[in-house]
Coordinates of C-alpha atoms (C1' of nucleotides) in Angstrom, one line a residue:
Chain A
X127 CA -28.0 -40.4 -119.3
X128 CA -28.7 -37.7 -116.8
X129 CA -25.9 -37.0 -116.6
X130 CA -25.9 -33.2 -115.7
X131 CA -28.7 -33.9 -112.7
X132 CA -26.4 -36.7 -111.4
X133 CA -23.5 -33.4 -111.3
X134 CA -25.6 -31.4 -110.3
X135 CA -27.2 -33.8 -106.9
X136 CA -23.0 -35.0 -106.6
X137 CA -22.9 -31.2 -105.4
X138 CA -25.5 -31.4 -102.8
X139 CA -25.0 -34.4 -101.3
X140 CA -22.9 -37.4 -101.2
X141 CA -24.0 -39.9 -103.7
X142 CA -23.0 -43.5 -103.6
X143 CA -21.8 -45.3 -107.0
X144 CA -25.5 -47.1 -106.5
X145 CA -26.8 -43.4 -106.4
X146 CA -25.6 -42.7 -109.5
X147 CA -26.8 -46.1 -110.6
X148 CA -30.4 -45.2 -110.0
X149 CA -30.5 -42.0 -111.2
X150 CA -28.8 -43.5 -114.7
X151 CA -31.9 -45.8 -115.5
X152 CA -34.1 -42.4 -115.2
X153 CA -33.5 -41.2 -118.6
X154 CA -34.5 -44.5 -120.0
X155 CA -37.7 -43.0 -122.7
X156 CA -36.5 -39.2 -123.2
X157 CA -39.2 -37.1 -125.1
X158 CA -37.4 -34.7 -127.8
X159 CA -39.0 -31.4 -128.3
X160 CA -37.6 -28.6 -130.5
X161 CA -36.8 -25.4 -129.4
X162 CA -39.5 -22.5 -128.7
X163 CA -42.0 -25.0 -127.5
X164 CA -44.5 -26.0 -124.8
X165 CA -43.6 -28.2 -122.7
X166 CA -46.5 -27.7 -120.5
X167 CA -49.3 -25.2 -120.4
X168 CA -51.2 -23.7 -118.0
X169 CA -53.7 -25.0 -116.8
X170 CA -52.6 -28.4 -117.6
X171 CA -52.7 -31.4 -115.7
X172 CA -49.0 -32.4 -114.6
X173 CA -48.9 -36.6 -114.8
X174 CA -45.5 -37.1 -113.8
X175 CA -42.4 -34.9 -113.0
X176 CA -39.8 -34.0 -115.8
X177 CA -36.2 -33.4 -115.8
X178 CA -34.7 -31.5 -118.5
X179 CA -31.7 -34.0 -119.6
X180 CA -30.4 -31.5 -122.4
X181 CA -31.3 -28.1 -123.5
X182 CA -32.7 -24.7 -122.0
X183 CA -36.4 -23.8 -120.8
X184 CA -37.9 -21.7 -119.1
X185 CA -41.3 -21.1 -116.9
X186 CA -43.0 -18.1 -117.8
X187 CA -46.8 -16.7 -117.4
X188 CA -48.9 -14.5 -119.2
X189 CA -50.7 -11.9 -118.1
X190 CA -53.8 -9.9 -119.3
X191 CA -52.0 -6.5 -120.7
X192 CA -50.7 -9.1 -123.5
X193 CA -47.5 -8.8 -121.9
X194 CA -45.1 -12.1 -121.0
X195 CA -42.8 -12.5 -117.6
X196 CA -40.3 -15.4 -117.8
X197 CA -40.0 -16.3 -114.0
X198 CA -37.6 -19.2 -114.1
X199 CA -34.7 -20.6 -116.3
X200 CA -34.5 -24.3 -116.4
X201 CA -30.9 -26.0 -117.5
X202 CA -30.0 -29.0 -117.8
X203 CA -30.4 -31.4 -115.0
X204 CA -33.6 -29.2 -113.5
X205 CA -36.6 -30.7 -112.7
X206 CA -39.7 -29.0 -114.4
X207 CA -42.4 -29.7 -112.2
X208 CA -43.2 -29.0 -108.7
X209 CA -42.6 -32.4 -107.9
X210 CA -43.8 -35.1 -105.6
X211 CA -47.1 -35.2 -105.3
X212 CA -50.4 -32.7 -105.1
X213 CA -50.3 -29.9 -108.3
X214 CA -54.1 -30.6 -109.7
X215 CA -53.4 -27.7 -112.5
X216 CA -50.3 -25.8 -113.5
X217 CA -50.5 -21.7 -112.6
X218 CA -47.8 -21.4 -115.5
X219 CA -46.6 -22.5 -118.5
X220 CA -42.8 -24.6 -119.4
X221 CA -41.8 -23.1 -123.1
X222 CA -37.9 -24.6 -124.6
X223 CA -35.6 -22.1 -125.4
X224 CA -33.3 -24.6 -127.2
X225 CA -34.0 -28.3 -128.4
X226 CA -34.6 -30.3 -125.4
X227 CA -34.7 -33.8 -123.9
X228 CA -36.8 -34.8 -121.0
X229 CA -37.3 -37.6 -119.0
X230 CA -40.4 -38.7 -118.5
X231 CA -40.5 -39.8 -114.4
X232 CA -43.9 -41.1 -113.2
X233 CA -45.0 -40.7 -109.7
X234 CA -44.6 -44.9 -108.8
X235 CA -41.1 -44.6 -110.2
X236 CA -40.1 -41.4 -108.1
X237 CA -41.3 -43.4 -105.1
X238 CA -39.4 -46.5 -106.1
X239 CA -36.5 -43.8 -106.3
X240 CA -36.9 -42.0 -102.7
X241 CA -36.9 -45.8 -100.9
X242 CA -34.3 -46.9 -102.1
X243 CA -31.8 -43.9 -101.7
X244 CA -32.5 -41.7 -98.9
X245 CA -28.8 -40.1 -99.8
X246 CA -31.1 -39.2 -103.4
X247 CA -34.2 -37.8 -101.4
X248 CA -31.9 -35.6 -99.8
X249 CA -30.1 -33.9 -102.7
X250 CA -33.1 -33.5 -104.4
X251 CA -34.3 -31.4 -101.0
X252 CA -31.5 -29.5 -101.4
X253 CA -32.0 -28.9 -105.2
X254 CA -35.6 -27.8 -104.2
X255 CA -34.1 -25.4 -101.7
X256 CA -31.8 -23.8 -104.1
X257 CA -34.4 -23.4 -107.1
X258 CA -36.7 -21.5 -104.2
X259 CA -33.5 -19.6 -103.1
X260 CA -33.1 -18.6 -107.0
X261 CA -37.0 -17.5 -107.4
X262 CA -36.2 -15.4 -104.3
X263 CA -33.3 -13.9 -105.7
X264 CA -35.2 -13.1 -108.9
X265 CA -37.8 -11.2 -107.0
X266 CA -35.2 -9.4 -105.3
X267 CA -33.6 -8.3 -108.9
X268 CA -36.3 -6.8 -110.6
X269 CA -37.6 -5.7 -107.4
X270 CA -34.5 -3.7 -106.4
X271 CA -31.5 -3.5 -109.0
X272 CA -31.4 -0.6 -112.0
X273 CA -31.1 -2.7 -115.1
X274 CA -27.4 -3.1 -116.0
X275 CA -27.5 -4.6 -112.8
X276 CA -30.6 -7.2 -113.5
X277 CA -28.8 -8.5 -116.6
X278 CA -25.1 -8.7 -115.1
X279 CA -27.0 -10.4 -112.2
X280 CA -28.8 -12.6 -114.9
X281 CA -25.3 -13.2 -116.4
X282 CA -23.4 -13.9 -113.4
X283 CA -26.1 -16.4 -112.1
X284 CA -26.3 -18.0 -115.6
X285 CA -22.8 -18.9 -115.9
X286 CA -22.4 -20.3 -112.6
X287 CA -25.0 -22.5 -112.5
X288 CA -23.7 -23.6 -115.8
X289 CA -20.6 -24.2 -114.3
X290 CA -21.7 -26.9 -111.4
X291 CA -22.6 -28.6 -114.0
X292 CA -19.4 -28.0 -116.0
X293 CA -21.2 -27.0 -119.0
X294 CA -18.8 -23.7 -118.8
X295 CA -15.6 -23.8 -121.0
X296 CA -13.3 -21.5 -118.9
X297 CA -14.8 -17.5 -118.5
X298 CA -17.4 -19.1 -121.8
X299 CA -20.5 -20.3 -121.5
X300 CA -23.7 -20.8 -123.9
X301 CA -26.7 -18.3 -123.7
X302 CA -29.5 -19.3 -126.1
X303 CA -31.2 -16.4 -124.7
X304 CA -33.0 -13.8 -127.4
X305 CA -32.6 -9.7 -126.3
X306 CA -36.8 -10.5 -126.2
X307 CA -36.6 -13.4 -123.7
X308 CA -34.1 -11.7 -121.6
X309 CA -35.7 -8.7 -121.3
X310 CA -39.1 -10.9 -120.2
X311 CA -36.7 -12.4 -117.7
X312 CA -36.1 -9.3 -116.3
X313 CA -39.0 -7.2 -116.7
X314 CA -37.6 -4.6 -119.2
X315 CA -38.0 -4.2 -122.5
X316 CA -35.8 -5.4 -125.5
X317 CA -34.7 -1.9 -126.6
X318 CA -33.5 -1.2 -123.1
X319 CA -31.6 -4.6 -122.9
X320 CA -30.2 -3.7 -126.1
X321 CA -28.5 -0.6 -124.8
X322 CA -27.3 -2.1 -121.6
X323 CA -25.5 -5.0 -123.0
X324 CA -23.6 -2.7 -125.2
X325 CA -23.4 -0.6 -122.0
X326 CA -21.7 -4.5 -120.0
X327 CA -20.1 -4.9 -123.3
X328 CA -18.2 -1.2 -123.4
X329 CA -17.2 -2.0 -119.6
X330 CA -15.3 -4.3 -121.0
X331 CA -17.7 -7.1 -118.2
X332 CA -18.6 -9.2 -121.2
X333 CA -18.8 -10.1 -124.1
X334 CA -21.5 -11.9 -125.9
X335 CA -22.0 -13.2 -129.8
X336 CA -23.4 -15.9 -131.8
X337 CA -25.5 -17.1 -128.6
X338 CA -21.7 -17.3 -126.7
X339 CA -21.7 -15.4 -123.3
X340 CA -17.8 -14.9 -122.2
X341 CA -17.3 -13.0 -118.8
X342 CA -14.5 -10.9 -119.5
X343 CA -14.2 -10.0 -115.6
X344 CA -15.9 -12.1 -113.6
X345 CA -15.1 -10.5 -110.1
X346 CA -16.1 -7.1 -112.1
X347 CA -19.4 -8.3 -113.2
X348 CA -20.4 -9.6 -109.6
X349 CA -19.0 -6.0 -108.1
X350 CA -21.4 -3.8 -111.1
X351 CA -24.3 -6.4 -110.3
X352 CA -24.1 -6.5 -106.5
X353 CA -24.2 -10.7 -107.2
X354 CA -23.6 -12.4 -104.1
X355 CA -23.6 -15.7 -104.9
X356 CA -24.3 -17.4 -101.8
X357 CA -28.0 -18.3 -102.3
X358 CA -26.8 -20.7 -105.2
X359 CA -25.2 -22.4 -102.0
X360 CA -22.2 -24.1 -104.2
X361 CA -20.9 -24.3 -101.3
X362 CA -19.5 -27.8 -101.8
X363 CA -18.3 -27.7 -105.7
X364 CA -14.9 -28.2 -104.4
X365 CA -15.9 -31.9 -104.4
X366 CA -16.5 -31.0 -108.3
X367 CA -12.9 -31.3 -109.0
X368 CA -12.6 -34.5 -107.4
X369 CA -15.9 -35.9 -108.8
X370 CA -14.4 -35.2 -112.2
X371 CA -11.3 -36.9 -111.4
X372 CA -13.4 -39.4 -110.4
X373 CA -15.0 -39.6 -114.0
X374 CA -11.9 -39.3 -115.8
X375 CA -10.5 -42.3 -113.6
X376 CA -13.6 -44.6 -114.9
X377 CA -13.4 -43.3 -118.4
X378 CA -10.1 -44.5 -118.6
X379 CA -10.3 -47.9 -116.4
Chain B
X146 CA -52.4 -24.8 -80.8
X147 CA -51.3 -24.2 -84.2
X148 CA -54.7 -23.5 -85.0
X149 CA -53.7 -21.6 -88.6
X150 CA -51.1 -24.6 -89.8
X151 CA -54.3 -27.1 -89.3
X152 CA -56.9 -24.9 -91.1
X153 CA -54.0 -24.6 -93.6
X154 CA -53.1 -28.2 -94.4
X155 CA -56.7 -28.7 -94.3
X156 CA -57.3 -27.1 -97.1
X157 CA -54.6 -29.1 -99.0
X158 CA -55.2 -32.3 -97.7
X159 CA -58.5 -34.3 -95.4
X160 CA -56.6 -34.5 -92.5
X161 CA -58.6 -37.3 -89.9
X162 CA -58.6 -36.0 -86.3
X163 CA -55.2 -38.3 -86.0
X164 CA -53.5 -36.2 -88.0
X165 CA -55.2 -32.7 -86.3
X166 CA -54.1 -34.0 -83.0
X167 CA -50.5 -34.7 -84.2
X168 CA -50.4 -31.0 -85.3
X169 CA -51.8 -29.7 -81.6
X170 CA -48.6 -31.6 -80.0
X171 CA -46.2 -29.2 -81.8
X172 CA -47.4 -26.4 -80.3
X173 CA -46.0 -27.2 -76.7
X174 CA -43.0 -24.9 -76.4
X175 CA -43.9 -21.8 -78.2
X176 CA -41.5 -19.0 -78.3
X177 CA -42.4 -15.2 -78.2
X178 CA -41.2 -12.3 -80.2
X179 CA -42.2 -8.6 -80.0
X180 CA -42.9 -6.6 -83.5
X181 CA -39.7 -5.8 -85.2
X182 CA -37.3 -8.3 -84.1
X183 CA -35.2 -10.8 -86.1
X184 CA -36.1 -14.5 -85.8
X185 CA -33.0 -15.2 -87.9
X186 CA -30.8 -13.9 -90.0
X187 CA -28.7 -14.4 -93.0
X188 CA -25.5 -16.8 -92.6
X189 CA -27.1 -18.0 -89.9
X190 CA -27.1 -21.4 -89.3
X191 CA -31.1 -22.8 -88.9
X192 CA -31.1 -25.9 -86.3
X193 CA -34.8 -26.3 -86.3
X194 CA -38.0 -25.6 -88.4
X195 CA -39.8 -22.6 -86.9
X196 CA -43.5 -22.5 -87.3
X197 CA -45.6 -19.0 -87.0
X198 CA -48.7 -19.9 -84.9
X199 CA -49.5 -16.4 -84.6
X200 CA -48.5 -13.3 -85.7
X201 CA -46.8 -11.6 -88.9
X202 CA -43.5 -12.1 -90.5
X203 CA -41.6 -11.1 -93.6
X204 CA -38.4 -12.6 -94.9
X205 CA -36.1 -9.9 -96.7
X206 CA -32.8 -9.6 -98.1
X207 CA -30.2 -6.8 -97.8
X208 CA -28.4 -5.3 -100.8
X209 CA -25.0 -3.5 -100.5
X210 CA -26.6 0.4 -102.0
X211 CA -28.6 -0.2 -98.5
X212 CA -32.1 -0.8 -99.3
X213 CA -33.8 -3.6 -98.7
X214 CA -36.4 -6.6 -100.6
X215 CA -39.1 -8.0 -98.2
X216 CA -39.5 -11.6 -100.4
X217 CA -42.3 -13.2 -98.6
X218 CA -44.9 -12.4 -96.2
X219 CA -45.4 -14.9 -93.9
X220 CA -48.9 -15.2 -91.9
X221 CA -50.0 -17.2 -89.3
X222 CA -49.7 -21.2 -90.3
X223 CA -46.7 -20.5 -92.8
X224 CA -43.6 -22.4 -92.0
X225 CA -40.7 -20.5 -91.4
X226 CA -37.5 -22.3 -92.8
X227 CA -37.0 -23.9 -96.0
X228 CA -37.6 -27.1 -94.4
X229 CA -36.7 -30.8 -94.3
X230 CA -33.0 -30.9 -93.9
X231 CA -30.3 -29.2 -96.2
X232 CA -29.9 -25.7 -95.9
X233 CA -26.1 -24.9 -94.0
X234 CA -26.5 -21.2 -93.9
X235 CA -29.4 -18.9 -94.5
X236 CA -29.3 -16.9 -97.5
X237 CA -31.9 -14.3 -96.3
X238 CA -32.9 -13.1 -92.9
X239 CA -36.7 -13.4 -91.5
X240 CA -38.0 -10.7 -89.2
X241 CA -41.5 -9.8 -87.3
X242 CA -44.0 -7.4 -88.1
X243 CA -46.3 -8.3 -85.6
X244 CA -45.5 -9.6 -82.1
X245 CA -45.2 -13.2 -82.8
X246 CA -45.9 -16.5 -81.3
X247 CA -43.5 -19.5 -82.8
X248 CA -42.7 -22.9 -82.5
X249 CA -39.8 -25.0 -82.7
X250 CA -39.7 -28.3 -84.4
X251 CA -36.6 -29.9 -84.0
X252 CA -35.5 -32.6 -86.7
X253 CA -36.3 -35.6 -85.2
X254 CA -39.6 -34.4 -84.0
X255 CA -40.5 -33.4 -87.4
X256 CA -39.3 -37.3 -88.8
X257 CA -41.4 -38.8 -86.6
X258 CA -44.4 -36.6 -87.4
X259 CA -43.8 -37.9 -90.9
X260 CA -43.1 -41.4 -90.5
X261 CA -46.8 -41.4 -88.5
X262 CA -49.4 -39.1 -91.0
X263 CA -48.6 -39.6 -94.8
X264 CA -51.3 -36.9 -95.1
X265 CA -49.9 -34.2 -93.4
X266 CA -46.7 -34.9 -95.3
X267 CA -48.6 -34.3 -98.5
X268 CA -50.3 -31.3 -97.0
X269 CA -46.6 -29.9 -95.8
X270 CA -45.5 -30.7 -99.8
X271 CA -48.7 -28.8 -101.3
X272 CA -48.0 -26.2 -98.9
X273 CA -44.5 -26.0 -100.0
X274 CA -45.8 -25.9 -103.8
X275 CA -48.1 -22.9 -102.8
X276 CA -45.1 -21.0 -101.4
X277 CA -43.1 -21.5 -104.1
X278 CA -45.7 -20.5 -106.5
X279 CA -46.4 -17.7 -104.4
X280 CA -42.5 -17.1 -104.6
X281 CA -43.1 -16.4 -109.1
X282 CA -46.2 -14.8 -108.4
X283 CA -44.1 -11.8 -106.5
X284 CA -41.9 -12.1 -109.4
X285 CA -44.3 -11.0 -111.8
X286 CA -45.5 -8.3 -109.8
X287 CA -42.2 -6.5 -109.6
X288 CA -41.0 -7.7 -112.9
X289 CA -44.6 -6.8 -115.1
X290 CA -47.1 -4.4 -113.3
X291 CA -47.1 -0.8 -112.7
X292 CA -47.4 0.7 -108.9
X293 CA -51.0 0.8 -108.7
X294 CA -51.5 -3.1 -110.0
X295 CA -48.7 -4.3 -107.6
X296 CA -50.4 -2.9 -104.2
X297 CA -53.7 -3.5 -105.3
X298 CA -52.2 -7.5 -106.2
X299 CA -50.3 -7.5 -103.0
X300 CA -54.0 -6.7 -101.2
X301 CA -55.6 -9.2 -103.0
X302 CA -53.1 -12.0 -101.9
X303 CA -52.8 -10.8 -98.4
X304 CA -57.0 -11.2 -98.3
X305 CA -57.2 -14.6 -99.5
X306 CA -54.6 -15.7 -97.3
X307 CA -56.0 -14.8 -94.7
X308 CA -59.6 -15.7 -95.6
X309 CA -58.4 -19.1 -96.2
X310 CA -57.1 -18.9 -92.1
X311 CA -60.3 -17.9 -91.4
X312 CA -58.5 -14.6 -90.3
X313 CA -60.8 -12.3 -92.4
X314 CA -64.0 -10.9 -91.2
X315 CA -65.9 -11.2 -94.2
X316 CA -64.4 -8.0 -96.8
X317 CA -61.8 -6.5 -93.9
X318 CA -58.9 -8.1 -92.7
X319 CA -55.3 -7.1 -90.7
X320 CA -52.8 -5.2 -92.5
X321 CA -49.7 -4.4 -89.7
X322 CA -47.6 -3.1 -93.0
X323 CA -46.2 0.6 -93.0
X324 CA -46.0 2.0 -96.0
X325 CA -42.1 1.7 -95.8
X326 CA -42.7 -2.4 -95.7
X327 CA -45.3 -2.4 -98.5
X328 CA -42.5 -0.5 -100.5
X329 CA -39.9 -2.4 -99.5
X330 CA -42.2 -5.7 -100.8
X331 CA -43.3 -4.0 -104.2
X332 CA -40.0 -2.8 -105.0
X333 CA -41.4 1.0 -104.9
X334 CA -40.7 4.2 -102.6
X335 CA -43.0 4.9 -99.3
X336 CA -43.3 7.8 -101.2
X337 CA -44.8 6.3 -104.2
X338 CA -47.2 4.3 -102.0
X339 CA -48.7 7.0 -100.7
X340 CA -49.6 8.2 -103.7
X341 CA -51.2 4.8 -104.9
X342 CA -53.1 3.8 -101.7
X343 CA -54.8 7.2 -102.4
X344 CA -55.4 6.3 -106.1
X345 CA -57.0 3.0 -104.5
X346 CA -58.9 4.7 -102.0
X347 CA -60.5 7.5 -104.6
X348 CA -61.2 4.5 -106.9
X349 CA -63.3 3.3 -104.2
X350 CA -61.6 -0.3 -104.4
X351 CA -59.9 -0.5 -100.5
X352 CA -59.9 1.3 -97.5
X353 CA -56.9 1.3 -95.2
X354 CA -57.1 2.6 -91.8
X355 CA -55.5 1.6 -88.2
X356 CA -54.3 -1.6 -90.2
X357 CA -57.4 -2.7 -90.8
X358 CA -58.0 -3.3 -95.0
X359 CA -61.4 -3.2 -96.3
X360 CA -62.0 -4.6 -99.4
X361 CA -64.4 -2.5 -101.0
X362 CA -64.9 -3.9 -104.2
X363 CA -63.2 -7.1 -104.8
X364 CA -63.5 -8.4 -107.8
X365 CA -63.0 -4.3 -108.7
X366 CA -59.7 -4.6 -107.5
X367 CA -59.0 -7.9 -108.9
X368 CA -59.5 -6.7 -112.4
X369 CA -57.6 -3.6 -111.8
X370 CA -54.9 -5.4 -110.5
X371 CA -54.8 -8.4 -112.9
X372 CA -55.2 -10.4 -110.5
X373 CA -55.5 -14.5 -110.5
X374 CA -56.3 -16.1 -107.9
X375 CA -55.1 -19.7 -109.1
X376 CA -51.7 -19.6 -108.3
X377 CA -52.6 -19.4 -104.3
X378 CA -54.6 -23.1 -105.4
X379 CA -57.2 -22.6 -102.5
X380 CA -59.6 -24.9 -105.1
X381 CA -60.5 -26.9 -101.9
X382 CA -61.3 -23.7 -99.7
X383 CA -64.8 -24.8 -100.3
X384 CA -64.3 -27.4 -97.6
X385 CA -63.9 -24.7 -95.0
X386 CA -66.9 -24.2 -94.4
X387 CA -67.4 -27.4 -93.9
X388 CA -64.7 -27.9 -91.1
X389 CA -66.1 -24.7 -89.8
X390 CA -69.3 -26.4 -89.0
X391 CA -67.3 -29.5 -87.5
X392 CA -65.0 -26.9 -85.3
X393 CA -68.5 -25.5 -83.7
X394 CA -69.9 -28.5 -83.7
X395 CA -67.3 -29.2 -81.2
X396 CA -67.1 -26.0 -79.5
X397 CA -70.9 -26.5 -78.3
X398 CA -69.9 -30.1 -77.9
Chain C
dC225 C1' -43.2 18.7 -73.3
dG226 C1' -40.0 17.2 -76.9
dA227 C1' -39.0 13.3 -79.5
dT228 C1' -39.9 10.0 -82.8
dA229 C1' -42.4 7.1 -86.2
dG230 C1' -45.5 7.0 -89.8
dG231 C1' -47.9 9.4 -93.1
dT232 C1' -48.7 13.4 -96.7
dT233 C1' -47.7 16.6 -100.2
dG234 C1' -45.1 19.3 -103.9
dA235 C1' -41.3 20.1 -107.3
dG236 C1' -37.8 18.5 -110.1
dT237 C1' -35.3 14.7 -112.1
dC238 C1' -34.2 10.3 -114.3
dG239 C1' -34.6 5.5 -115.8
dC240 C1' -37.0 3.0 -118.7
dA241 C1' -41.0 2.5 -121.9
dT242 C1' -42.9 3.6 -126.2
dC243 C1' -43.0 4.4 -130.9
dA244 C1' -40.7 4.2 -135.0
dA245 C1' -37.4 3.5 -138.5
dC246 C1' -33.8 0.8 -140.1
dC247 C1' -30.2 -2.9 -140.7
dG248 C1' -28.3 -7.6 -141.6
dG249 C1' -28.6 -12.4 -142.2
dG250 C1' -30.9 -16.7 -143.1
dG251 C1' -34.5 -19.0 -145.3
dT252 C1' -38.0 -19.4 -148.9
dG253 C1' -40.1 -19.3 -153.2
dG254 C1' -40.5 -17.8 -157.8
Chain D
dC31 C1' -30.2 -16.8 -159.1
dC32 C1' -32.4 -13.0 -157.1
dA33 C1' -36.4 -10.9 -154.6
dC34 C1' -38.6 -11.1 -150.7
dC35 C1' -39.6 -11.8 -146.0
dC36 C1' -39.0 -12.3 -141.3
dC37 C1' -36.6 -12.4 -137.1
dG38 C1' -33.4 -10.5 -134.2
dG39 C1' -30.9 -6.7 -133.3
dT40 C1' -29.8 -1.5 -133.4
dT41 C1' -30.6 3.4 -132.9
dG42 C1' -33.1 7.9 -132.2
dA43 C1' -36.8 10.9 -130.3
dT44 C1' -40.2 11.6 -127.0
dG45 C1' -43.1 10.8 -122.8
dC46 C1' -44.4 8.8 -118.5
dG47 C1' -44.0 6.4 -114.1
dA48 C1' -41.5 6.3 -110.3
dC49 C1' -37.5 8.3 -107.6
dT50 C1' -35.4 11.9 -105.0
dC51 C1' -35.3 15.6 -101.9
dA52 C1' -37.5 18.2 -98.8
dA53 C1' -40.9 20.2 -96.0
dC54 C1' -44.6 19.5 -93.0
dC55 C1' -48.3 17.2 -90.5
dT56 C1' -50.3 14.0 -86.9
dA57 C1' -50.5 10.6 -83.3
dT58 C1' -48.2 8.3 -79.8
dC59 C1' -45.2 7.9 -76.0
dG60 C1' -41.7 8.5 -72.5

DNA sequence: CGATAGGTTGAGTCGCATCAACCGGGGTGG
DNA sequence: CCACCCCGGTTGATGCGACTCAACCTATCG
């Protein structure tokens, strides 16, 4: 079940029960990969569009100096691939973080998809317009923040994208994320990211062990990291509240 | 005549002269800007999808310690808005370089172009690919490459861009960028900039002068700059010289 | 003519990289 | 069982790339 794509679209526009229907039968042959993996190289030829049902990824190129820049973190419910149609090669690679599980979507099936639910077309517009929104806002943080800010900013965007998709337990969320990977996330080095987390931690902004990120002062955080989180547009996750009432009310019919 | 969006899309998609004369009818209300002007700005709310026909742009975003992050260039042919339908409120502002020649595409005008060429929709998506892919590629230039690499990428990009417009004259093209704007689009000082373009001019790779760029030494400066040209996916660009012949073909017609 | 925008240059400073050593835990193999 | 290794994290010393501040230069324009 995709069921953290079908939150997440519920955000962006508003799906019918049938919606939800169609985007259930997606996940119907998930592929299981384990973590630190390719998912895609490249270079490769993309076949059909993937959506990351469980687990963390992340896009990443390599350049000639040896060294690695991760340029996009994929959660669950993201699509991998620059859908629809037209990509002959891939200009970067898709690595796991975690374990994952994808579904598989082939191009006839995506079409099949988009006639039948405009409402679904839509949503997945938006969610397109908010992961080019996000690459912005990455540019704009390693172009133009110091780096306590990058990684608060890293942290803060993190755990609310986490929590649309209410895989955030209170101020707590997961971060599968090594001082290596975050530091290619952000274009600094590991030693550096080292000292500025215990610089976040001894602010008393966060606090992070055993992969567990919890955001000891949220409003803090966002103030220290000059995080505005308007390009996420979350503008509607009110309607989260109700959606989940929503679920509860069928788990218990 | 949104001459630049057709030799664009052509080089993403074989458009037939259907399709070509689709693309002329947007151009019928164009809208003028002078150099340094906003055509819109964050929070705004965008009612139509703005298409440059001629001229320069940049979208940027402002942070709250003052400076600012140019995200994007934008030259002639690029689409202006995140398009389709969606986005409520802009999370970035767009603004001239140049003086600037636009046109408006209201909603329905752009459903109908799409309902009547399936082509030029896939051209619009591959376009949208390249922009997004475009989007990571600025990522790793700020996030993994040292001052002289970043300008000497940025140059690179710009030139290929512009080639692929046909608005290159053979190794020079237009460069209407102060070196406050370059900064602001590398995530460097003007002060720094200085300092490189001159490193770049005594390496004999560019020359830089009344906005005009002269690429020197190419694949020089694509080496030094670790540059890839992939990412912009001009693979079919050999077809323009093909639709060259066709477009004087008709001019002595 | 002064005013202004863009470009140029130098001196001093700082954030982050680099290099290197070391630590602790989990897994592996003898 | 312990010895070993390896990965991720930690810490210190040093150096460099880019920032900052400031002065000055040049072309353009009202």
């Amino acid at each position: 079940m995709p069921i953290y794509l079908i939150r997440k679209l519920d955000t962006f526009a508003l799906l019918s029960d049938e919606d939800r229907q169609i985007l259930q039968e997606l996940a119907s042959k998930p592929r299981y990969l384990g973590p630190r993996q390719n998912i895609i190289r490249e270079g490769d030829n993309p076949e059909h569009l993937n959506v990351i049902l469980e687990g963390w990824a992340f896009r990443y190129k390599c350049l000639k100096n040896g060294r690695r820049q991760i340029v996009a973190l994929l959660l669950p419910g993201d699509l991998c691939d620059c859908h629809i149609n037209g990509m002959r090669r891939m200009d970067h690679s898709i690595g796991t973080l975690t374990s994952v599980r994808l579904a598989k979507i082939s191009r006839s099936r995506l079409e099949e998809i988009t006639t039948r639910s405009p409402r679904i077309v839509q949503a997945l517009n938006m969610d397109m317009l908010v992961a080019s929104a996000i690459q912005r806002e990455w540019t704009v943080n390693v172009g133009n923040r110091v780096a306590l800010e990058r990684l608060g900013h890293l942290f803060c965007e993190i755990f609310l994208r986490l929590r649309q998709i209410r895989l955030a337990d209170g101020t707590s969320c997961a971060l599968p994320l090594t001082q290596v990977e975050m530091a290619d996330a952000l274009g600094l080095t590991s030693v550096h990211i080292n000292r500025t987390l215990h610089a976040l931690r001894n602010m008393e902004l966060v606090s992070l062990k055993n992969r567990q990120l919890t955001m000891l002062d949220l409003p803090g955080l966002q103030q220290a990291s000059l995080f505005i989180p308007d390009y996420l547009h979350l503008g509607l996750c009110e309607r989260q509240s109700r959606s989940a009432d929503t679920e509860n009310a069928l788990a218990f019919a």
